[in-house]
mmCIF file of C-alpha atoms in Angstrom:
data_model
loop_
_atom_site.group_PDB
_atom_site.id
_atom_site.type_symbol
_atom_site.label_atom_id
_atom_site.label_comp_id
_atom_site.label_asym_id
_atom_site.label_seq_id
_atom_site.Cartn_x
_atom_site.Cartn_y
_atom_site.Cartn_z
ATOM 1 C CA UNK A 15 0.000 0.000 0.000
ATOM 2 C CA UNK A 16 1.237 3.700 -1.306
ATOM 3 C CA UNK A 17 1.871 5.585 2.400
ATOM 4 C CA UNK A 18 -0.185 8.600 1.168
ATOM 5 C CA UNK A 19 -3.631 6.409 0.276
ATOM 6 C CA UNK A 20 -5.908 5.937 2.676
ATOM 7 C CA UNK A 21 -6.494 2.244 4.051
ATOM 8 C CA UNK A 22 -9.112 0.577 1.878
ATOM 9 C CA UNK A 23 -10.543 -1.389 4.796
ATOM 10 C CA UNK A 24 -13.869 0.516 6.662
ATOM 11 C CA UNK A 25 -12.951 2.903 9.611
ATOM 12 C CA UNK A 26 -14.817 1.591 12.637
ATOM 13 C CA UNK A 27 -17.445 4.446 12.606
ATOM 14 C CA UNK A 28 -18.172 4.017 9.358
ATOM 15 C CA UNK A 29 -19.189 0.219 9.689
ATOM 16 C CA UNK A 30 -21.548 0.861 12.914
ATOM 17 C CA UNK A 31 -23.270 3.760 10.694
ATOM 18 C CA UNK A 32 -23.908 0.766 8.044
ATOM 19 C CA UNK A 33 -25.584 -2.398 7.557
ATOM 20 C CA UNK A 34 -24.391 -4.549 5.366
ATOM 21 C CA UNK A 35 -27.084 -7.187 3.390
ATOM 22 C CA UNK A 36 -25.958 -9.952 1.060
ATOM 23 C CA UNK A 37 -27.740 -11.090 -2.151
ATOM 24 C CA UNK A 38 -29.236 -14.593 -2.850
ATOM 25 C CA UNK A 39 -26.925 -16.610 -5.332
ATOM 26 C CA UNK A 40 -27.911 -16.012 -8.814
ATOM 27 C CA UNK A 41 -26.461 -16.907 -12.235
ATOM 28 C CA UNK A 42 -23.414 -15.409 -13.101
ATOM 29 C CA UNK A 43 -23.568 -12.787 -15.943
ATOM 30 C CA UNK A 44 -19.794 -13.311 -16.811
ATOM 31 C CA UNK A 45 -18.672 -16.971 -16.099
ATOM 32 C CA UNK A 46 -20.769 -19.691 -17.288
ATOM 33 C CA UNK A 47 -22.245 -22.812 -14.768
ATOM 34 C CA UNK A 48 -21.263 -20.158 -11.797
ATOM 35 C CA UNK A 49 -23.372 -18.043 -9.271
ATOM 36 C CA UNK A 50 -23.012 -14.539 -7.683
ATOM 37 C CA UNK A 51 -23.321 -13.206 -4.860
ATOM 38 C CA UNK A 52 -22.784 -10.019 -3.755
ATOM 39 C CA UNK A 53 -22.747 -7.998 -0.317
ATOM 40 C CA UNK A 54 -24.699 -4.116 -0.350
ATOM 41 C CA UNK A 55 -25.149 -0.879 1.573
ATOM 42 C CA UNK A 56 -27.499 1.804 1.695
ATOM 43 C CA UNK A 57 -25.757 5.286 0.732
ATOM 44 C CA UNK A 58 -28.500 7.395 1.383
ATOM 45 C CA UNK A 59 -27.372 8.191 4.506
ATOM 46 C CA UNK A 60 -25.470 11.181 6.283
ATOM 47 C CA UNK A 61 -21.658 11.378 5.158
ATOM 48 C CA UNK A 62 -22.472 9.578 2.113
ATOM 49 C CA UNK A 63 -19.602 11.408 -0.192
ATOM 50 C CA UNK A 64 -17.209 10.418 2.569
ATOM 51 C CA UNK A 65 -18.610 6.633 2.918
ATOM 52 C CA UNK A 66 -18.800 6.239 -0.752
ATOM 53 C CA UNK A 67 -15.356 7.466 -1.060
ATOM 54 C CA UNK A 68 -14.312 4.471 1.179
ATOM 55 C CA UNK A 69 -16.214 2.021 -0.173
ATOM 56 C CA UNK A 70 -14.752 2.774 -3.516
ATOM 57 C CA UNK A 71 -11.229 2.335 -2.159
ATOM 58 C CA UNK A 72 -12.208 -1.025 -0.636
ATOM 59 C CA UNK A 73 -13.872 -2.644 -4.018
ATOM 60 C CA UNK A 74 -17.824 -1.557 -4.108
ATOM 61 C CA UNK A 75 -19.636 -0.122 -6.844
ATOM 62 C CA UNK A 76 -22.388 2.211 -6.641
ATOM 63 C CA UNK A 77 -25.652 1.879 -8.805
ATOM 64 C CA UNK A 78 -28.122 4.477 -8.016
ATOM 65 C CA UNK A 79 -27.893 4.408 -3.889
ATOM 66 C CA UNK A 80 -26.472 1.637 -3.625
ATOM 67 C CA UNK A 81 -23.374 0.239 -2.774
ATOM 68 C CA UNK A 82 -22.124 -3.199 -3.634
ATOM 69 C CA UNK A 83 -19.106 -5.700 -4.009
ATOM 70 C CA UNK A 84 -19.027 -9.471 -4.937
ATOM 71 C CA UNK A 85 -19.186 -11.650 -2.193
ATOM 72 C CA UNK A 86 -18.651 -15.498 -4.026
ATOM 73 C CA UNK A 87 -17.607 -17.369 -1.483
ATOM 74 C CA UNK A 88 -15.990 -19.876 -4.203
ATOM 75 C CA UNK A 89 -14.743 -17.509 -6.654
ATOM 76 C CA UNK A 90 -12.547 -14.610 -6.853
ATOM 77 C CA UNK A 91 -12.920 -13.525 -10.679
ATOM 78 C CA UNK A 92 -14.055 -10.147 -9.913
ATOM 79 C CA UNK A 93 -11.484 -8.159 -8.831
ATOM 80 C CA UNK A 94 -11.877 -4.490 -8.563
ATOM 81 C CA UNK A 95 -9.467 -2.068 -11.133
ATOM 82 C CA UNK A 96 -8.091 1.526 -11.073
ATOM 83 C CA UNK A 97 -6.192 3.185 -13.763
ATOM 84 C CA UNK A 98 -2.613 4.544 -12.472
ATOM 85 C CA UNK A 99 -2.981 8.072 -13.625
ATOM 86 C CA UNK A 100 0.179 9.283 -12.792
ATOM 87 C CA UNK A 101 2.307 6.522 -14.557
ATOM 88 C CA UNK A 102 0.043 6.278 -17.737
ATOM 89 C CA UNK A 103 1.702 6.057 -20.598
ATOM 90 C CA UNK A 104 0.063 7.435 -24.038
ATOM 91 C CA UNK A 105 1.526 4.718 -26.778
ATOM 92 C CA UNK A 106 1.259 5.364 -30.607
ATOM 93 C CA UNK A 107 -2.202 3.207 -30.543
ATOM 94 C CA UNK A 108 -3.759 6.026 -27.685
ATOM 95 C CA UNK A 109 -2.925 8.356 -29.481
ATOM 96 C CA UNK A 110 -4.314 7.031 -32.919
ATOM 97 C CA UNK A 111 -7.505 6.407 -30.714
ATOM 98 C CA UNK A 112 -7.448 10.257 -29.266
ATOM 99 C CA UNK A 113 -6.368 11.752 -32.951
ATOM 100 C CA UNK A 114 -9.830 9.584 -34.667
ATOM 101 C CA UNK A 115 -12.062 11.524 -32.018
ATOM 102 C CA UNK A 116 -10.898 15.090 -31.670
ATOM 103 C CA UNK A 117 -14.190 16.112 -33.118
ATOM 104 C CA UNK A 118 -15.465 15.553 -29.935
ATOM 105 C CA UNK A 119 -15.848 18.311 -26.902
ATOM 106 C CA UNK A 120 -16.548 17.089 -23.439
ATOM 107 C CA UNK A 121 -18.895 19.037 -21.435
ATOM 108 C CA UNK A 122 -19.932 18.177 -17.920
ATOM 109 C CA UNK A 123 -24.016 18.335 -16.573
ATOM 110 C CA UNK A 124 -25.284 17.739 -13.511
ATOM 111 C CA UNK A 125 -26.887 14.152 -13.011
ATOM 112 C CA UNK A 126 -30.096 14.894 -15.152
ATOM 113 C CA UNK A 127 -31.279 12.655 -17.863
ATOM 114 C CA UNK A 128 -32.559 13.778 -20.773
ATOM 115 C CA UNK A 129 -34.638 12.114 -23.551
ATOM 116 C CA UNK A 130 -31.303 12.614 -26.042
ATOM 117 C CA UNK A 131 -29.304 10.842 -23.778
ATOM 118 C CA UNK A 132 -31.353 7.782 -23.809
ATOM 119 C CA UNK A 133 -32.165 7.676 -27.629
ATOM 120 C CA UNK A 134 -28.670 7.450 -27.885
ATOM 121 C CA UNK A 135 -28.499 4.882 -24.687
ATOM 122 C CA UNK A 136 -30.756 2.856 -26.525
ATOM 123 C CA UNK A 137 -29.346 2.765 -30.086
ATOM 124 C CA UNK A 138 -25.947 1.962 -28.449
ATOM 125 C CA UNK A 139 -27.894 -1.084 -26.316
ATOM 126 C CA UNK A 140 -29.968 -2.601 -29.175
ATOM 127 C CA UNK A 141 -26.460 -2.289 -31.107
ATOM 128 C CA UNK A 142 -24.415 -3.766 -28.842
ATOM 129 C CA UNK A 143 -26.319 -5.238 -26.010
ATOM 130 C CA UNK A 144 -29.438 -6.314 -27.490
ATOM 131 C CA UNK A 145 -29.704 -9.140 -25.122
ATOM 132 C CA UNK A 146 -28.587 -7.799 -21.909
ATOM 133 C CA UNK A 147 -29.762 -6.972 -18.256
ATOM 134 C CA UNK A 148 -30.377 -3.214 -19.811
ATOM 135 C CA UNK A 149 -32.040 -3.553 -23.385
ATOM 136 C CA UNK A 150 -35.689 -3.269 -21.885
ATOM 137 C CA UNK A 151 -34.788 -0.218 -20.031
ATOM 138 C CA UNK A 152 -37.123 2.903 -19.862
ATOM 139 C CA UNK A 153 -36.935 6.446 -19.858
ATOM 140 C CA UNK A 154 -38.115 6.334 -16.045
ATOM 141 C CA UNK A 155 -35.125 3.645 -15.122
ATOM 142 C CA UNK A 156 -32.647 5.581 -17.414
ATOM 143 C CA UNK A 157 -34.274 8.551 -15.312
ATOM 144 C CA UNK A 158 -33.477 6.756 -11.788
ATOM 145 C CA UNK A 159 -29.884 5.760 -13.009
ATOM 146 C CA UNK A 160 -28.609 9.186 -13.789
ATOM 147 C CA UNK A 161 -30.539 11.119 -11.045
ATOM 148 C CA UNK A 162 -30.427 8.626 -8.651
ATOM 149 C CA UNK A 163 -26.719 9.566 -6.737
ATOM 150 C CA UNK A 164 -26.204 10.707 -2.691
ATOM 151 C CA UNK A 165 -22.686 11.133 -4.038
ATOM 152 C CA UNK A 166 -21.013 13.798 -6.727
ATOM 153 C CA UNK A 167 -22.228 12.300 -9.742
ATOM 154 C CA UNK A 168 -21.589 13.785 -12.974
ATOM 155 C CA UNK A 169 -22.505 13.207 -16.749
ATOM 156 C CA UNK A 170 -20.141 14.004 -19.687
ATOM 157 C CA UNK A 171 -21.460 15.039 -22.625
ATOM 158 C CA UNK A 172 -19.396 14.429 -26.094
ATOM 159 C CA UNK A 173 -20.796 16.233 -29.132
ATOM 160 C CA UNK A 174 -18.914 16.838 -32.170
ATOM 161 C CA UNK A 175 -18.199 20.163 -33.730
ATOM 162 C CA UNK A 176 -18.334 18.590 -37.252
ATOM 163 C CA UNK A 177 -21.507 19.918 -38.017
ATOM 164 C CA UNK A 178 -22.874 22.194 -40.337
ATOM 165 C CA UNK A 179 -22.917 25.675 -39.576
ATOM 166 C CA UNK A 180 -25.874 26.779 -37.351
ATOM 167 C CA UNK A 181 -26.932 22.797 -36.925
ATOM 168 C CA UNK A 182 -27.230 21.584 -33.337
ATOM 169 C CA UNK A 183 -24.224 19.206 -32.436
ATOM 170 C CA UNK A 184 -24.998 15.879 -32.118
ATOM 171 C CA UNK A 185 -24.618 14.124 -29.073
ATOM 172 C CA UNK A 186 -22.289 11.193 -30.072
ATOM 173 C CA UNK A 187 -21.562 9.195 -26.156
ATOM 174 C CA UNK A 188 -21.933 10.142 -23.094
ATOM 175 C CA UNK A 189 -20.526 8.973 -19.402
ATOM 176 C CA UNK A 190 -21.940 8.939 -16.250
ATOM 177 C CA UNK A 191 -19.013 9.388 -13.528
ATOM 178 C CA UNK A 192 -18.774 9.324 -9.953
ATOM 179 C CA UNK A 193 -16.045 12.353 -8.386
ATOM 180 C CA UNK A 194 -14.128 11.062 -5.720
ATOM 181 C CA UNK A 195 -11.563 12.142 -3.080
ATOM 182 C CA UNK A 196 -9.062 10.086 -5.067
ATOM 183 C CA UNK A 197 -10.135 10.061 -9.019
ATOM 184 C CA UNK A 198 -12.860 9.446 -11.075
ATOM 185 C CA UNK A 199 -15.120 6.049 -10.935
ATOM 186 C CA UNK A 200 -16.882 5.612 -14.477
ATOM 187 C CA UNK A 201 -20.180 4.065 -13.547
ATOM 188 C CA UNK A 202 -21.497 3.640 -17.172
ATOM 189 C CA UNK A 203 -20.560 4.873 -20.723
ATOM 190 C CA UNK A 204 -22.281 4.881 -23.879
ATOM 191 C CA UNK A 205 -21.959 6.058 -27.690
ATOM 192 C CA UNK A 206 -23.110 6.353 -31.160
ATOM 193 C CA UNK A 207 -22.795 2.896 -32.815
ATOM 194 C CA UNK A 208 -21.945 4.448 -35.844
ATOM 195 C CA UNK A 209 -18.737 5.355 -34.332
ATOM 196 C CA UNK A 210 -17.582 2.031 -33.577
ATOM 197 C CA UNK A 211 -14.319 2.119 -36.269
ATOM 198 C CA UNK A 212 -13.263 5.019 -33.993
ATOM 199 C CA UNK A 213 -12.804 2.721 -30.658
ATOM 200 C CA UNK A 214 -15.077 5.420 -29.039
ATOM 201 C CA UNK A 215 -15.512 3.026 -25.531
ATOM 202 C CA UNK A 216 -11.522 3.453 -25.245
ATOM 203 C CA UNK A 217 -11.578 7.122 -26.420
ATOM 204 C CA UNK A 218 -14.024 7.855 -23.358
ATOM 205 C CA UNK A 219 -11.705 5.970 -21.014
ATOM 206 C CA UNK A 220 -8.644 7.989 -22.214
ATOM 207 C CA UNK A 221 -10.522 10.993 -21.963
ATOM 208 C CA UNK A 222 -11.455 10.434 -18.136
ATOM 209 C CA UNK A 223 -7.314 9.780 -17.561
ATOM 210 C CA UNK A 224 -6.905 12.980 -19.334
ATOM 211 C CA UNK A 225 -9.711 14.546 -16.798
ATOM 212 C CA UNK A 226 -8.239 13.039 -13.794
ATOM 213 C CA UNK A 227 -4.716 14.703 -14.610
ATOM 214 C CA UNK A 228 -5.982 17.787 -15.327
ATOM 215 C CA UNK A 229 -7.601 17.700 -11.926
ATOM 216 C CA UNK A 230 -5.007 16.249 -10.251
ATOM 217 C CA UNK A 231 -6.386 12.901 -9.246
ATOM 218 C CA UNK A 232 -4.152 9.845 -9.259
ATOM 219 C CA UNK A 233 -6.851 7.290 -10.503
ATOM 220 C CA UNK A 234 -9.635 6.013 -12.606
ATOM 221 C CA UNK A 235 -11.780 3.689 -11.556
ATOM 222 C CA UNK A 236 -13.054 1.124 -14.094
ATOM 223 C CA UNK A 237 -15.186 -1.406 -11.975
ATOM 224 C CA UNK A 238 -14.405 -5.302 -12.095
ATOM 225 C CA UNK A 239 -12.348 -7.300 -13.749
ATOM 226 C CA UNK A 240 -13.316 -10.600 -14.397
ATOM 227 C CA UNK A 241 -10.653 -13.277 -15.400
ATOM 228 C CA UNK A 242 -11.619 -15.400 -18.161
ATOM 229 C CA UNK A 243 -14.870 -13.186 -19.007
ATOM 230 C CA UNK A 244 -13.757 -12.292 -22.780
ATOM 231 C CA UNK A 245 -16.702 -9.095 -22.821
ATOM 232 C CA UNK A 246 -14.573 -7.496 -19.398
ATOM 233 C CA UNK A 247 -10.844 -7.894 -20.537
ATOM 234 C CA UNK A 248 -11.153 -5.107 -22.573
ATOM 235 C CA UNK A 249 -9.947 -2.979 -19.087
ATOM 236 C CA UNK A 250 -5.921 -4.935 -18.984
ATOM 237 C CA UNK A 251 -5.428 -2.642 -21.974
ATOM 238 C CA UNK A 252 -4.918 0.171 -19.902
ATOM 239 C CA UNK A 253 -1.579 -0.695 -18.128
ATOM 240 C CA UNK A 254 -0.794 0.302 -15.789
ATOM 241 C CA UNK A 255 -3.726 -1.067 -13.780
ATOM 242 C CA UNK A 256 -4.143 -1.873 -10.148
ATOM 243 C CA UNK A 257 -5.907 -4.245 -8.570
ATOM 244 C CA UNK A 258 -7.384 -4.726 -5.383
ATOM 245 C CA UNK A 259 -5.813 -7.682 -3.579
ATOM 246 C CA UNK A 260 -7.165 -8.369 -0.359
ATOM 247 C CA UNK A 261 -6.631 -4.665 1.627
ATOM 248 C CA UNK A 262 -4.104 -3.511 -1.078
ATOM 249 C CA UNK A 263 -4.029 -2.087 -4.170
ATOM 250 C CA UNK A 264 -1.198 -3.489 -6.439
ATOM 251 C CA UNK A 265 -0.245 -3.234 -10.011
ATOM 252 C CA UNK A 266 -1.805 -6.036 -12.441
ATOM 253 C CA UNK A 267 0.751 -8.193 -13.913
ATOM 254 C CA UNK A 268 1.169 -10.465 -16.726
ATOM 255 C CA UNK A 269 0.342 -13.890 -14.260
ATOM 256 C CA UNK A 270 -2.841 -12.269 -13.207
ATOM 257 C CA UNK A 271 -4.044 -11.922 -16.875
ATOM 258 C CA UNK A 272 -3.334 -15.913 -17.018
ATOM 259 C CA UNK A 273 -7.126 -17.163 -16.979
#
């Protein structure tokens, strides 16, 4: 552990503020012939930027209020990632990635949906996820995602500037990210399909490493990992990556990408 991060594991007060629930086993949506489990919290409750913010460090997710981790008592797939901002390296291929989208401008919104947002969200899903948890999502449960933070939520907006003059820009992807003490946890990214030959899903992550240096905040958070889940390994292409290993954050090697 790095002397100037904060201990992943809970500070006493913050685990008699909390109860903790666990999930019944259900199939796993990464590993075939496996079940999940996972432990939750509640964040709607007081201190919740500070809780969140400790969670984070110590593996959980949020979705909407809620906090949660894996808890497979037979299995340890998942494993929690974090881009090292300060030792990321932009190779000729991030670059390439970066030069294919400068069209794009960022702009930040408060956590507010909008009906653009999810016309896109839902051209991206039936595109690329057409058989997923999401694809039967609604404007109300798109509405609940967004909106639904205790924490500093954010959502980027990328539109391009290749437009014609006095034409609206296009929204072309769009990312919904938690702000934390420490970086920037991406908690779900989208884009326009018709993009794709662009690598616009890596473009998005780039941009948030970008965003975390020029706010001077050492990591981005990417969710789990899963070993041997082909859709997740997608995230061991940004190197250097840490992982959470027990109480510690270390750096992913090449053994740990050996399924």
């Amino acid at each position: 552990m790095k002397e100037s991060e904060p201990r992943t594991t809970l500070p006493s007060d913050f685990i008699r503020r909390m109860k903790f629930y666990v999930t019944t086993p259900q199939p796993c949506p990464y590993l075939p012939d496996r079940t999940e489990r996972k432990v939750f919290a509640n964040l709607a409750v007081e201190d919740a930027v500070n809780l969140h913010d400790s969670l984070t460090r110590s593996g959980f997710r949020r979705s909407q209020s809620i906090a949660y981790r894996p808890a497979c008592a037979a299995c340890q797939a998942c494993r929690s990632v974090r881009i090292d901002v300060r030792n990321f390296e932009f190779t000729r291929r991030r670059r390439r990635i970066l030069s294919a989208n400068t069209d794009l401008r960022r702009s930040p919104r408060e956590a507010e949906a909008t009906r653009e947002q999810f016309r896109l969200l839902k051209r991206y899903l039936d595109t690329r996820h057409s058989e997923g948890g999401m694809a039967d999502m609604t404007f109300r449960d798109y509405v609940s995602m967004v909106a639904t933070s205790p924490v500093r939520t954010v959502i980027f907006e990328y539109r391009s500037d290749q437009t014609a003059s006095g034409s609206e820009r296009p929204l072309e992807a769009a990312a919904l990210t938690d702000v934390l003490r420490d970086g920037l946890s991406m908690v779900y990214s989208f884009f326009n399909p018709d993009r794709s030959r662009r690598s616009p899903g890596a473009y998005l992550i780039l941009d948030h490493v970008l965003l975390a240096a020029e706010l001077g905040l050492p990591y981005v958070y990417l969710g789990y990992w899963v070993r041997g889940s082909a859709k997740m390994n997608y995230k061991t292409d940004y190197r250097p990556l840490e992982m959470l290993d027990g109480d510690d954050w270390r750096q992913v090697t090449d053994e740990d990408l050996i399924a």
